[in-house]
Amino acid sequence: MKIERPRGTRDFLPDEMEKRRTIEKIMRRIAESYGYREILTPTFEHLELFTIKSGEGIIEEIYAFKDKGGRDLALRPELTAPVIRMFVNECVGMPKPLRFYYFANCFRYERPQKGRYREFWQFGVELIGSSSPLADAEVVSLAYRIMDELKIKFDLHVGHVGLLRHLLRDLDENVASKIMRLIDKKDVEGLEKYLDEVGVSSDLRDSIFSLVELVGDRDVIGSAKEIIPDFDFGHIEKLCDVLDALDVKYKLDFGIARGLDYYTGVVFEAYAKEGLGAQNQICGGGSYRLAHLFGGEDTPATGFALGFDRIAEICEVELERKKKVVVVSFRGLEGEAFKIANTLRDKAVVVTDVMERNIKKQLSYANDINADLAVIVGERELKEGKVAVKDLRSGEQKAVSLNELLDLI
Ligand code: HAM
């Protein structure tokens, strides 16, 4: 019986893993250059961590289970709540702000399609301890820099959930959340129906629709002020000042509602311009408050997560290529061949025969795996302290000493 992998999961073969690791390295390098340090939280957590504030969208998709002790647990659908749980438990005395980054798998019970999986990876950062627009500016520009260095073609949209929340402040919390979710899904029809159903005033309805349609450059702040005159736009304006100084290209978009409920301020999303179809959101983030819900002091934080699998799908990176060498040996000289292979491994990828094949088959395998060089270990050459080296691209072969061999690689 052949056992298939579970729906929505993937196997990654070496070529793909090599590409993924190369991309991951670039992301790590950039995040570290901004002072972010890596952390890791458990793959599963108490279910409650994700039901307190992540929102219904996440709860519907959660991989929840009971363990043998009857505890309700869940595979993490994201890492923001776990990171803040960790912060509350382990990091309270540390000097703020804290800069953390993570690269880890997440699990959501979604309908699988291109770019949407049940197990997927996120590369994200959380900047904990500041509510300043400067913190938002750092986080947005870091996300931008990563996507830019990876040469992805993307649109960055920056908004503020405070505006929508301000409009919805007099509604019941659950009603407001549902409205935010419909806005997040861009489900205009559903939103109209729901607004009818809960009977919001036509003024509020008009304000909601005008606000979510506001997408553009800084001028849209003026239009937003007309819709919500009593909102303080100072934070957004300061953020725009810094992003403009950094030459970050973005659009303001006050229709960003985000699928997670914990955001309180600036929110942002990036969409790939090509290669992904419907699931083109490659980054999501914003500022939020969660620490007080997990037993800590109320602490502002801001962060983002990049959809690593979507980025890996569209991003072209140059792979670092080490020379590949196959050490081919005659019967009885395997020990020598293994020893020679070891001396070369600091400089190249070196494989030896483990199938007890004859020389012809060993050479043919070397060609099959696209090796650059074959080092042939034979009795006659060894007696002179030499080996034969065959360039598998040109077919040229010569005898060299072991020292010369090292220089050749
Ligand atoms: P999110 O928007 O739910 O935000 O996820 C971030 C990114 O993960 C998405 O933009 C998308 O690229 C990717 N993603 C989400 N679901 C899937 C899936 N089923 N398959 C493949 N990729 C997926 C968060 O998770 C927040 N924790 C981000 C954050 C960090 N906010 C503040 N700090």
PDB file of N, CA and C and ligand atoms in Angstrom, residues 58 77-80 102 108 110 115-118 120 122 125-126 258 260 262-263 281-286 288 302-307 309-310, ligand 1:
ATOM      1  N   ILE A  58      -9.085  32.607  12.078  1.00  0.00           N
ATOM      2  CA  ILE A  58      -8.012  31.699  12.499  1.00  0.00           C
ATOM      3  C   ILE A  58      -8.610  30.504  13.243  1.00  0.00           C
ATOM      4  N   PRO A  77      -0.928  28.369  14.204  1.00  0.00           N
ATOM      5  CA  PRO A  77      -1.330  28.857  12.886  1.00  0.00           C
ATOM      6  C   PRO A  77      -0.492  30.067  12.471  1.00  0.00           C
ATOM      7  N   GLU A  78       0.264  30.613  13.422  1.00  0.00           N
ATOM      8  CA  GLU A  78       1.093  31.807  13.196  1.00  0.00           C
ATOM      9  C   GLU A  78       1.985  31.957  14.410  1.00  0.00           C
ATOM     10  N   LEU A  79       2.883  32.941  14.392  1.00  0.00           N
ATOM     11  CA  LEU A  79       3.827  33.026  15.514  1.00  0.00           C
ATOM     12  C   LEU A  79       3.734  34.269  16.382  1.00  0.00           C
ATOM     13  N   THR A  80       2.866  35.203  16.021  1.00  0.00           N
ATOM     14  CA  THR A  80       2.819  36.437  16.810  1.00  0.00           C
ATOM     15  C   THR A  80       2.343  36.170  18.238  1.00  0.00           C
ATOM     16  N   TYR A 102      11.891  35.113  13.427  1.00  0.00           N
ATOM     17  CA  TYR A 102      11.651  33.669  13.433  1.00  0.00           C
ATOM     18  C   TYR A 102      11.472  33.162  12.020  1.00  0.00           C
ATOM     19  N   ARG A 108      -2.555  25.628   9.085  1.00  0.00           N
ATOM     20  CA  ARG A 108      -3.935  26.131   9.037  1.00  0.00           C
ATOM     21  C   ARG A 108      -4.760  25.168   8.200  1.00  0.00           C
ATOM     22  N   GLU A 110      -6.889  24.954   5.804  1.00  0.00           N
ATOM     23  CA  GLU A 110      -7.494  25.751   4.733  1.00  0.00           C
ATOM     24  C   GLU A 110      -7.755  24.864   3.532  1.00  0.00           C
ATOM     25  N   GLY A 115      -0.251  28.142  -3.716  1.00  0.00           N
ATOM     26  CA  GLY A 115       0.136  29.190  -2.762  1.00  0.00           C
ATOM     27  C   GLY A 115      -0.601  29.137  -1.439  1.00  0.00           C
ATOM     28  N   ARG A 116      -1.487  28.154  -1.275  1.00  0.00           N
ATOM     29  CA  ARG A 116      -2.175  28.053   0.018  1.00  0.00           C
ATOM     30  C   ARG A 116      -2.082  26.607   0.499  1.00  0.00           C
ATOM     31  N   TYR A 117      -1.419  26.435   1.618  1.00  0.00           N
ATOM     32  CA  TYR A 117      -1.131  25.089   2.111  1.00  0.00           C
ATOM     33  C   TYR A 117      -1.630  24.926   3.532  1.00  0.00           C
ATOM     34  N   ARG A 118      -1.661  23.672   3.976  1.00  0.00           N
ATOM     35  CA  ARG A 118      -2.039  23.428   5.370  1.00  0.00           C
ATOM     36  C   ARG A 118      -0.817  23.466   6.273  1.00  0.00           C
ATOM     37  N   PHE A 120       2.733  25.564   6.108  1.00  0.00           N
ATOM     38  CA  PHE A 120       3.493  26.551   5.345  1.00  0.00           C
ATOM     39  C   PHE A 120       4.478  27.231   6.286  1.00  0.00           C
ATOM     40  N   GLN A 122       6.617  30.681   7.678  1.00  0.00           N
ATOM     41  CA  GLN A 122       6.648  32.139   7.775  1.00  0.00           C
ATOM     42  C   GLN A 122       8.029  32.579   8.237  1.00  0.00           C
ATOM     43  N   VAL A 125       9.154  39.006  11.912  1.00  0.00           N
ATOM     44  CA  VAL A 125       9.828  39.732  12.994  1.00  0.00           C
ATOM     45  C   VAL A 125       8.769  40.330  13.922  1.00  0.00           C
ATOM     46  N   GLU A 126       9.141  40.512  15.174  1.00  0.00           N
ATOM     47  CA  GLU A 126       8.301  41.242  16.122  1.00  0.00           C
ATOM     48  C   GLU A 126       9.217  42.235  16.848  1.00  0.00           C
ATOM     49  N   ARG A 258      -7.048  43.215   7.750  1.00  0.00           N
ATOM     50  CA  ARG A 258      -6.293  42.068   8.258  1.00  0.00           C
ATOM     51  C   ARG A 258      -7.218  40.982   8.809  1.00  0.00           C
ATOM     52  N   LEU A 260      -6.543  38.867  11.165  1.00  0.00           N
ATOM     53  CA  LEU A 260      -6.353  38.570  12.592  1.00  0.00           C
ATOM     54  C   LEU A 260      -6.883  39.745  13.411  1.00  0.00           C
ATOM     55  N   TYR A 262      -6.064  41.001  16.387  1.00  0.00           N
ATOM     56  CA  TYR A 262      -5.323  41.695  17.440  1.00  0.00           C
ATOM     57  C   TYR A 262      -4.719  43.041  17.040  1.00  0.00           C
ATOM     58  N   TYR A 263      -4.817  43.401  15.754  1.00  0.00           N
ATOM     59  CA  TYR A 263      -4.176  44.647  15.331  1.00  0.00           C
ATOM     60  C   TYR A 263      -4.896  45.860  15.913  1.00  0.00           C
ATOM     61  N   GLN A 281      -0.871  37.449  -1.683  1.00  0.00           N
ATOM     62  CA  GLN A 281      -0.386  38.207  -0.523  1.00  0.00           C
ATOM     63  C   GLN A 281       0.860  37.521   0.030  1.00  0.00           C
ATOM     64  N   ILE A 282       1.977  38.233  -0.016  1.00  0.00           N
ATOM     65  CA  ILE A 282       3.236  37.601   0.398  1.00  0.00           C
ATOM     66  C   ILE A 282       3.720  38.112   1.748  1.00  0.00           C
ATOM     67  N   CYS A 283       3.046  39.130   2.259  1.00  0.00           N
ATOM     68  CA  CYS A 283       3.476  39.653   3.562  1.00  0.00           C
ATOM     69  C   CYS A 283       2.295  40.325   4.244  1.00  0.00           C
ATOM     70  N   GLY A 284       2.216  40.152   5.548  1.00  0.00           N
ATOM     71  CA  GLY A 284       1.173  40.839   6.302  1.00  0.00           C
ATOM     72  C   GLY A 284       1.730  41.220   7.656  1.00  0.00           C
ATOM     73  N   GLY A 285       1.304  42.381   8.158  1.00  0.00           N
ATOM     74  CA  GLY A 285       1.800  42.762   9.475  1.00  0.00           C
ATOM     75  C   GLY A 285       1.115  43.995  10.010  1.00  0.00           C
ATOM     76  N   GLY A 286       1.627  44.476  11.138  1.00  0.00           N
ATOM     77  CA  GLY A 286       1.051  45.669  11.720  1.00  0.00           C
ATOM     78  C   GLY A 286       1.340  45.747  13.202  1.00  0.00           C
ATOM     79  N   TYR A 288       0.080  45.918  17.234  1.00  0.00           N
ATOM     80  CA  TYR A 288      -0.940  45.179  17.984  1.00  0.00           C
ATOM     81  C   TYR A 288      -0.596  45.191  19.466  1.00  0.00           C
ATOM     82  N   THR A 302       4.944  45.583  17.202  1.00  0.00           N
ATOM     83  CA  THR A 302       4.652  45.652  15.773  1.00  0.00           C
ATOM     84  C   THR A 302       5.518  44.619  15.059  1.00  0.00           C
ATOM     85  N   GLY A 303       4.992  44.071  13.983  1.00  0.00           N
ATOM     86  CA  GLY A 303       5.754  43.021  13.302  1.00  0.00           C
ATOM     87  C   GLY A 303       5.138  42.650  11.973  1.00  0.00           C
ATOM     88  N   PHE A 304       5.759  41.673  11.334  1.00  0.00           N
ATOM     89  CA  PHE A 304       5.188  41.166  10.081  1.00  0.00           C
ATOM     90  C   PHE A 304       5.596  39.724   9.898  1.00  0.00           C
ATOM     91  N   ALA A 305       4.892  39.042   8.999  1.00  0.00           N
ATOM     92  CA  ALA A 305       5.328  37.711   8.575  1.00  0.00           C
ATOM     93  C   ALA A 305       5.278  37.650   7.055  1.00  0.00           C
ATOM     94  N   LEU A 306       6.367  37.128   6.499  1.00  0.00           N
ATOM     95  CA  LEU A 306       6.427  36.910   5.053  1.00  0.00           C
ATOM     96  C   LEU A 306       5.958  35.483   4.781  1.00  0.00           C
ATOM     97  N   GLY A 307       5.147  35.306   3.765  1.00  0.00           N
ATOM     98  CA  GLY A 307       4.719  33.966   3.354  1.00  0.00           C
ATOM     99  C   GLY A 307       5.858  33.335   2.573  1.00  0.00           C
ATOM    100  N   ASP A 309       6.621  30.344   1.469  1.00  0.00           N
ATOM    101  CA  ASP A 309       6.390  29.423   0.339  1.00  0.00           C
ATOM    102  C   ASP A 309       5.997  30.184  -0.915  1.00  0.00           C
ATOM    103  N   ARG A 310       5.201  31.234  -0.712  1.00  0.00           N
ATOM    104  CA  ARG A 310       4.780  32.051  -1.863  1.00  0.00           C
ATOM    105  C   ARG A 310       5.982  32.775  -2.438  1.00  0.00           C
TER     106      ARG A 310
HETATM  107  P1  HAM B   1      -1.012  36.498   8.012  1.00  0.00           P
HETATM  108  O1  HAM B   1      -1.331  37.562   7.004  1.00  0.00           O
HETATM  109  O2  HAM B   1      -2.104  35.639   8.500  1.00  0.00           O
HETATM  110  O3  HAM B   1      -0.310  37.247   9.233  1.00  0.00           O
HETATM  111  O4  HAM B   1       0.135  35.579   7.418  1.00  0.00           O
HETATM  112  C1  HAM B   1       1.329  36.140   6.901  1.00  0.00           C
HETATM  113  C2  HAM B   1       1.635  35.560   5.549  1.00  0.00           C
HETATM  114  O5  HAM B   1       1.692  34.136   5.622  1.00  0.00           O
HETATM  115  C3  HAM B   1       0.564  35.821   4.508  1.00  0.00           C
HETATM  116  O6  HAM B   1       0.720  37.100   3.926  1.00  0.00           O
HETATM  117  C4  HAM B   1       0.814  34.719   3.493  1.00  0.00           C
HETATM  118  O7  HAM B   1       1.829  35.084   2.594  1.00  0.00           O
HETATM  119  C5  HAM B   1       1.321  33.583   4.362  1.00  0.00           C
HETATM  120  N1  HAM B   1       0.266  32.564   4.537  1.00  0.00           N
HETATM  121  C6  HAM B   1      -0.821  32.632   5.336  1.00  0.00           C
HETATM  122  N2  HAM B   1      -1.566  31.511   5.223  1.00  0.00           N
HETATM  123  C7  HAM B   1      -0.941  30.721   4.317  1.00  0.00           C
HETATM  124  C8  HAM B   1      -1.204  29.429   3.780  1.00  0.00           C
HETATM  125  N3  HAM B   1      -2.261  28.708   4.127  1.00  0.00           N
HETATM  126  N4  HAM B   1      -0.329  28.932   2.857  1.00  0.00           N
HETATM  127  C9  HAM B   1       0.762  29.637   2.474  1.00  0.00           C
HETATM  128  N5  HAM B   1       1.069  30.852   2.972  1.00  0.00           N
HETATM  129  C10 HAM B   1       0.232  31.403   3.886  1.00  0.00           C
HETATM  130  C11 HAM B   1       0.189  36.615  10.331  1.00  0.00           C
HETATM  131  O8  HAM B   1       0.280  35.407  10.447  1.00  0.00           O
HETATM  132  C12 HAM B   1       0.679  37.568  11.385  1.00  0.00           C
HETATM  133  N6  HAM B   1       1.202  36.761  12.506  1.00  0.00           N
HETATM  134  C13 HAM B   1       1.724  38.527  10.864  1.00  0.00           C
HETATM  135  C14 HAM B   1       2.241  39.454  11.897  1.00  0.00           C
HETATM  136  C15 HAM B   1       3.418  39.383  12.562  1.00  0.00           C
HETATM  137  N7  HAM B   1       1.595  40.512  12.367  1.00  0.00           N
HETATM  138  C16 HAM B   1       2.329  41.095  13.309  1.00  0.00           C
HETATM  139  N8  HAM B   1       3.424  40.386  13.449  1.00  0.00           N
END
